[in-house]
Structures are given as C-alpha cells and as structure tokens.
PDB file of C-alpha atoms in Angstrom:
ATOM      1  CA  UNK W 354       0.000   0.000   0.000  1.00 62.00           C
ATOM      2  CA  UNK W 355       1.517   3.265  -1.218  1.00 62.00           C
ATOM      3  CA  UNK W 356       2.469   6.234   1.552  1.00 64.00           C
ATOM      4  CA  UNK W 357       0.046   8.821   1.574  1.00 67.00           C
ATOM      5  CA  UNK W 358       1.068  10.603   4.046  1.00 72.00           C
ATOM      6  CA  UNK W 359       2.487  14.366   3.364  1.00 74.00           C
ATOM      7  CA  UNK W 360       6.034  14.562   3.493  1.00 79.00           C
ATOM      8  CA  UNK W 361       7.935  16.151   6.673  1.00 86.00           C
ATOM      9  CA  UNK W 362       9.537  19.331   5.324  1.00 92.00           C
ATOM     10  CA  UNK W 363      12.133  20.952   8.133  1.00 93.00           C
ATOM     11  CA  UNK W 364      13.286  24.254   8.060  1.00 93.00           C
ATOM     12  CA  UNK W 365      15.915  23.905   5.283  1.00 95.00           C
ATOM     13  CA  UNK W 366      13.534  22.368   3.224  1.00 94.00           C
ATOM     14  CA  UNK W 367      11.027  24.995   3.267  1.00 92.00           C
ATOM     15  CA  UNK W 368      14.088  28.020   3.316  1.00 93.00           C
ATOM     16  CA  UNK W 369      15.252  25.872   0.061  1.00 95.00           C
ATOM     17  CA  UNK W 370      11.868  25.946  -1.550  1.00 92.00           C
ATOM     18  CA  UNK W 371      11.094  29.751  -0.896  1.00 89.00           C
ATOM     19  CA  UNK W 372      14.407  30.356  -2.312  1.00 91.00           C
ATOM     20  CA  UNK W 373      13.058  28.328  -5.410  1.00 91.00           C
ATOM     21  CA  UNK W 374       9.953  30.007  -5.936  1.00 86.00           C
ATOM     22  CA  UNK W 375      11.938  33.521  -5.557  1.00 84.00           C
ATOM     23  CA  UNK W 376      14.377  31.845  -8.393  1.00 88.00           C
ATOM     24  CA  UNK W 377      13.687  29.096  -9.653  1.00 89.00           C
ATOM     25  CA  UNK W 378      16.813  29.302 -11.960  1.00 91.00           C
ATOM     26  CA  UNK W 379      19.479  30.406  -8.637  1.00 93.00           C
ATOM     27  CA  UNK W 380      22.524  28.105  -9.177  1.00 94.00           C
ATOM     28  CA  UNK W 381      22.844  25.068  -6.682  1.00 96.00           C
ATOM     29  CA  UNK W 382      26.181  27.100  -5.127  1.00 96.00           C
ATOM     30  CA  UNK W 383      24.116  30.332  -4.995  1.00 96.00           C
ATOM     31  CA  UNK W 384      21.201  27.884  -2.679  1.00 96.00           C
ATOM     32  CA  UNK W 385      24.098  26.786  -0.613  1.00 96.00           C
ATOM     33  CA  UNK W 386      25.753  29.815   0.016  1.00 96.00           C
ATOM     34  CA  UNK W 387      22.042  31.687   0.447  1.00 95.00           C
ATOM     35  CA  UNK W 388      21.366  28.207   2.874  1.00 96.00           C
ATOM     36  CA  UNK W 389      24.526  27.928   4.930  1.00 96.00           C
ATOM     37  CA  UNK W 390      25.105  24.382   3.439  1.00 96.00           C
ATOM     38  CA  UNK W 391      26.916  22.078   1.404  1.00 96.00           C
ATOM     39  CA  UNK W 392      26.020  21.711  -2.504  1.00 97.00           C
ATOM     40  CA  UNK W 393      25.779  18.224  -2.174  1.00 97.00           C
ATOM     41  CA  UNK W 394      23.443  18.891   0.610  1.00 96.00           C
ATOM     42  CA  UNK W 395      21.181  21.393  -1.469  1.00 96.00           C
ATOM     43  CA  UNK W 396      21.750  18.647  -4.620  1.00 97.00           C
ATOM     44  CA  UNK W 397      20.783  15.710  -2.131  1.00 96.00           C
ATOM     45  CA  UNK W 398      17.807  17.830  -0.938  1.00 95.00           C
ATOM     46  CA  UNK W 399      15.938  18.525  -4.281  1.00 96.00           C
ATOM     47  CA  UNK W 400      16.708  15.367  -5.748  1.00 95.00           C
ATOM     48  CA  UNK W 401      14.598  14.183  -2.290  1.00 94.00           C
ATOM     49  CA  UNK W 402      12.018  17.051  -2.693  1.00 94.00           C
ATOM     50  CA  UNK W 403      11.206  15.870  -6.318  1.00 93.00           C
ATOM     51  CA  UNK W 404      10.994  12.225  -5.942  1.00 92.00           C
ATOM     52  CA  UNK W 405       8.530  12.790  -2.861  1.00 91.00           C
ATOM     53  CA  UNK W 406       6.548  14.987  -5.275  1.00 90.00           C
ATOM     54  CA  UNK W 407       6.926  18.001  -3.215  1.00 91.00           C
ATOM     55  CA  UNK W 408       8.571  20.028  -6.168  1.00 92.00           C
ATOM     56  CA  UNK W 409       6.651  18.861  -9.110  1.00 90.00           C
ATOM     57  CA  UNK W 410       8.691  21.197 -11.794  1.00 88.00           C
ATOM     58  CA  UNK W 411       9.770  24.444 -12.202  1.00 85.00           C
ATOM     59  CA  UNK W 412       8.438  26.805 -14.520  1.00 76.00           C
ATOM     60  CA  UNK W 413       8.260  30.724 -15.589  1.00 73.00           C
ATOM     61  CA  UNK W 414       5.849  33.146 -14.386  1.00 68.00           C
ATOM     62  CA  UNK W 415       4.543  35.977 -16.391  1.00 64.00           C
ATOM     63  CA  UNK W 416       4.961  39.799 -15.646  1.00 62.00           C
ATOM     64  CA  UNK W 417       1.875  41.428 -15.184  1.00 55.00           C
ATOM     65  CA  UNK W 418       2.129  43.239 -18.447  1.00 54.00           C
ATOM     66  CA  UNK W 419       2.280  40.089 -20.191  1.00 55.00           C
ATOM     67  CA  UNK W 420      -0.383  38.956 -17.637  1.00 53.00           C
ATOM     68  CA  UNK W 421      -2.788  42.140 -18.761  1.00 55.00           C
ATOM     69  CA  UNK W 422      -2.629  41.745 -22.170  1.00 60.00           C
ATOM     70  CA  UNK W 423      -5.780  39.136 -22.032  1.00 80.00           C
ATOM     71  CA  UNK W 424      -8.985  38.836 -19.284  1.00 89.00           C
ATOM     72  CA  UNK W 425      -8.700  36.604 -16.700  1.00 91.00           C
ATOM     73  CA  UNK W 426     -11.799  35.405 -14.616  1.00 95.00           C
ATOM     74  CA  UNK W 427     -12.923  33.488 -11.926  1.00 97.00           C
ATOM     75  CA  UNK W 428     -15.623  31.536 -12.218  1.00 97.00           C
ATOM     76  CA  UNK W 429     -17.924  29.307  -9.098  1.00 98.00           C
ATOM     77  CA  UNK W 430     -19.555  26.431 -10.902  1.00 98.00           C
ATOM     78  CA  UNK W 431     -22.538  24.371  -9.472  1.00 97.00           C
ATOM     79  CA  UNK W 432     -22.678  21.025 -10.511  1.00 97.00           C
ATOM     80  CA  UNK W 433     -25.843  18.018 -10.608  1.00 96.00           C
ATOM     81  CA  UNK W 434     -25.248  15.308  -8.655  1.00 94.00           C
ATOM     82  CA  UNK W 435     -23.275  12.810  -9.945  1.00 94.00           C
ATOM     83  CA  UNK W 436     -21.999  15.045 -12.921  1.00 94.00           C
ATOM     84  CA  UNK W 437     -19.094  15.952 -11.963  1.00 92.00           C
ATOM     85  CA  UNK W 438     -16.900  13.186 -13.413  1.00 93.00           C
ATOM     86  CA  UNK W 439     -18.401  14.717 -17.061  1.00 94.00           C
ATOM     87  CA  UNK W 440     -17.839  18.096 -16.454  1.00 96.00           C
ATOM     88  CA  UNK W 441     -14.283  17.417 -15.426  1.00 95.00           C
ATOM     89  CA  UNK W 442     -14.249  15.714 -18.626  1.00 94.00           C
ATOM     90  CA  UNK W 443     -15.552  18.713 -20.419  1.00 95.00           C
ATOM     91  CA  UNK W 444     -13.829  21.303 -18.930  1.00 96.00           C
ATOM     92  CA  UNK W 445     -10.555  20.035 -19.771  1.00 94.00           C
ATOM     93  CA  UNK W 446     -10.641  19.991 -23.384  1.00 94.00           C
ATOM     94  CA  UNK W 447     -11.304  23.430 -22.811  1.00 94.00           C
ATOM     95  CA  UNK W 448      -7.663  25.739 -23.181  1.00 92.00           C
ATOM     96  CA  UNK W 449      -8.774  28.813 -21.459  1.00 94.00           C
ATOM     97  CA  UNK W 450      -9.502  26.936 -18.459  1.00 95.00           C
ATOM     98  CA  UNK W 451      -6.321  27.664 -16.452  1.00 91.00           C
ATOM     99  CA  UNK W 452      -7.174  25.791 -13.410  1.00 94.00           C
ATOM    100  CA  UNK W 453      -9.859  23.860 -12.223  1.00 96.00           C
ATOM    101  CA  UNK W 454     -10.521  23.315  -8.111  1.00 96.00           C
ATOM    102  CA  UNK W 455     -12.971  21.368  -6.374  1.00 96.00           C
ATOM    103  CA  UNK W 456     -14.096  23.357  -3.692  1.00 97.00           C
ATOM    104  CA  UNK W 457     -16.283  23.045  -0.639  1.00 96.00           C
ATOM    105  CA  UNK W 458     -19.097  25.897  -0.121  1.00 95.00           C
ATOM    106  CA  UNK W 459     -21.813  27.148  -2.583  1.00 95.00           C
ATOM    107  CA  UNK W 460     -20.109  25.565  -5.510  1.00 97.00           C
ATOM    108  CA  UNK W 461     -18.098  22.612  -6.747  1.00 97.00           C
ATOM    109  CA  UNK W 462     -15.460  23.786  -9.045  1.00 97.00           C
ATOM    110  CA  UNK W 463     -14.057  27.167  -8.998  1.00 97.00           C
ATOM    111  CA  UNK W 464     -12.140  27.614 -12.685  1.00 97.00           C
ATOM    112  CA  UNK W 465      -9.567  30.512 -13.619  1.00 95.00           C
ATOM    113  CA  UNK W 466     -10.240  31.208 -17.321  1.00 95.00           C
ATOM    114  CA  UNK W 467      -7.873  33.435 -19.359  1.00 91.00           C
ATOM    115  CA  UNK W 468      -9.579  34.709 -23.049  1.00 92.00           C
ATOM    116  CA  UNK W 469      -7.958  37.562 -25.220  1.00 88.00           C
ATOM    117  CA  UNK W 470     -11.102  39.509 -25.330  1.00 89.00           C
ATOM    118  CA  UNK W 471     -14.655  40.220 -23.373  1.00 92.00           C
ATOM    119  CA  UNK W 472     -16.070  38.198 -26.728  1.00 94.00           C
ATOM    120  CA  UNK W 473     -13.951  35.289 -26.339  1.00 94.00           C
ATOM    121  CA  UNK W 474     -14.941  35.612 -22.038  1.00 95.00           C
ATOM    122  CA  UNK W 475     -18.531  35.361 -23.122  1.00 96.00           C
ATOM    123  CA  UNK W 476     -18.485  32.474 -25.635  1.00 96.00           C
ATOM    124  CA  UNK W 477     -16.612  30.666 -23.075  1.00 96.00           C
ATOM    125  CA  UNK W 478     -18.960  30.854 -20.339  1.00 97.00           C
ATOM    126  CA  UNK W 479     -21.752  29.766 -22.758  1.00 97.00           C
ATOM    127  CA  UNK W 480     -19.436  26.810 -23.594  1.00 97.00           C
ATOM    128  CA  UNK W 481     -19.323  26.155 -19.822  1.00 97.00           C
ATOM    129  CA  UNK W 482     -23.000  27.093 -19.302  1.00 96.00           C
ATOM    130  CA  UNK W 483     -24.120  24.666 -21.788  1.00 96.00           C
ATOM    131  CA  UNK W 484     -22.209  21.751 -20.636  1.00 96.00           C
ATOM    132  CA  UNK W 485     -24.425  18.867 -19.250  1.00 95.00           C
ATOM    133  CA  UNK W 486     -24.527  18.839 -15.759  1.00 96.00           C
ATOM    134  CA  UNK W 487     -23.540  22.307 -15.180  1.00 97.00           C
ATOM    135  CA  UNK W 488     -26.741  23.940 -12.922  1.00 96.00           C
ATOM    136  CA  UNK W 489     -25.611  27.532 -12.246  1.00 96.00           C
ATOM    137  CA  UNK W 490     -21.782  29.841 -12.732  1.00 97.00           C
ATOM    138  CA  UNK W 491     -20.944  32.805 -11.005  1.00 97.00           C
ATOM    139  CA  UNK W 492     -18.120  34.654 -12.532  1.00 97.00           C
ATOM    140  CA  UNK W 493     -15.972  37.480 -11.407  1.00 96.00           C
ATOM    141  CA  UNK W 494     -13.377  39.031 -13.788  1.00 94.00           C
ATOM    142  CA  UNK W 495     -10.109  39.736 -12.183  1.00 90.00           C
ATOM    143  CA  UNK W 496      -9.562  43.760 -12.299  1.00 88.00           C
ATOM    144  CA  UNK W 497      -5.626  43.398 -11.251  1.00 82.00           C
ATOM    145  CA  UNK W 498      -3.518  41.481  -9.460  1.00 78.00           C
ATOM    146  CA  UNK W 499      -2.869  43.023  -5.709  1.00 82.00           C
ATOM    147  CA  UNK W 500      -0.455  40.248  -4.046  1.00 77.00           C
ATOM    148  CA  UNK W 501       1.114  36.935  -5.801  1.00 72.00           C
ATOM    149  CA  UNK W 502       3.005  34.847  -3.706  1.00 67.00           C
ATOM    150  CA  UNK W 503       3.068  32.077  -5.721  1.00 64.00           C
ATOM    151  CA  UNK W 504       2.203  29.028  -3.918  1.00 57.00           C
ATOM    152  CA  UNK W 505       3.568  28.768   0.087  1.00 55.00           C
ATOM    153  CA  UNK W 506       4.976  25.951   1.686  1.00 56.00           C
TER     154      UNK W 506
END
C-alpha cells in the first residue's frame, strides 16, 4: 500500500523551496551559500524534494504586463449530482480553463479562465454554461492582481 502521508519538510527544506519560488533558476552554489550548506546537501535535498513529489517542476511566471494583455476570470460552478466526473471531462478539453478546483461551499469547481477579449470571455462561459450537468456559474473578472506569492509551503 503506497504512503500517503504528506512529506515532513524541516526548516531547510522549506528556506530551500522559498528560495526556489523567488528563483527558480538560482545556481545550486548560490542555494548553498544563500542556505549555509553544502552543494551536495542542497543537490541531495531537491533530488529528495522531487521524488517525494513536493517540487513537481519548475516553470516561468509571467509579468503582469504580459499577464494584462488578455482577461482573466474566476468563475464558481454548481454542478448536478453525480456530474461531476463529465464536467471534469468537459472542462478540460477546454484551453482557457487555467485551473480547475474542487471546492467546498456554494459551488463545486471554482475555474480561472484566461480569453484575449470580453467576446472570447462570453463564448466561453456559454461553452461552460451549456455543458451537461452544469446547474448555475458565477463569474468574477479579475480587475488586477494586488499580491502573488506564488504558492507557500
């Protein structure tokens, strides 16, 4: 039977990974000399951090005028029972949809949508709206971007 358990990060772990998400490109002798340890050690560390899944890649994060240049949106979705396998389904053949969550609360999925234009926005809420199983959205567009920490440890 597999471990499911979360893996135990200590504090170089987690100093390691904030370093990562401030860089993800720093040099492993940059880490250890930002750490106060060994390369090997830092080497050793994220080889251990990736095979236990807790860094699952590293990638590139947009400025925010790159960011701007389309509409991004939020959007609560309310599913009928025992749909939600289809609308998963659904959803992600759909490239706008950024990210899909399954949330707790007045809806099921919460999706972040990103469209080049108000037009494209609408026609994909339709899409969404139309998809069986789907009982109500709520959408809020996203006016700017006020704090983006990436994603804590």
């Amino acid at each position: 039977m597999p471990d499911t358990r979360p893996p135990i990060l200590d504090e170089i772990d987690r100093q390691l990974i904030a370093a990562l998400q401030i860089n993800a490109r720093e040099s492993v002798a940059m880490l250890a000399r930002q750490l106060g340890i060994a390369r090997t050690t830092v080497t050793s560390r994220l080889a251990r951090l990736e095979k236990a899944k807790v860094i699952t890649g590293y990638g590139v994060r947009l400025g925010q005028r790159v960011v701007d240049g389309g509409l991004q949106a939020y959007v609560g979705i309310k599913v009928q029972p025992r749909s939600g396998k289809e609308v998963l389904r659904r959803l992600s053949a759909m490239a706008q949809v950024q990210q899909l969550c399954a949330v707790s609360g007045e809806f099921d999925y919460v999706a972040w949508l990103r469209t080049d234009s108000p037009e494209q926005l609408d026609q994909l809420l339709d899409q969404i709206g139309s998809v069986d199983g789907v009982e109500k959205t709520t959408t809020s567009i996203i006016l700017s971007s006020k704090i983006d920490r990436g994603q804590p440890v």
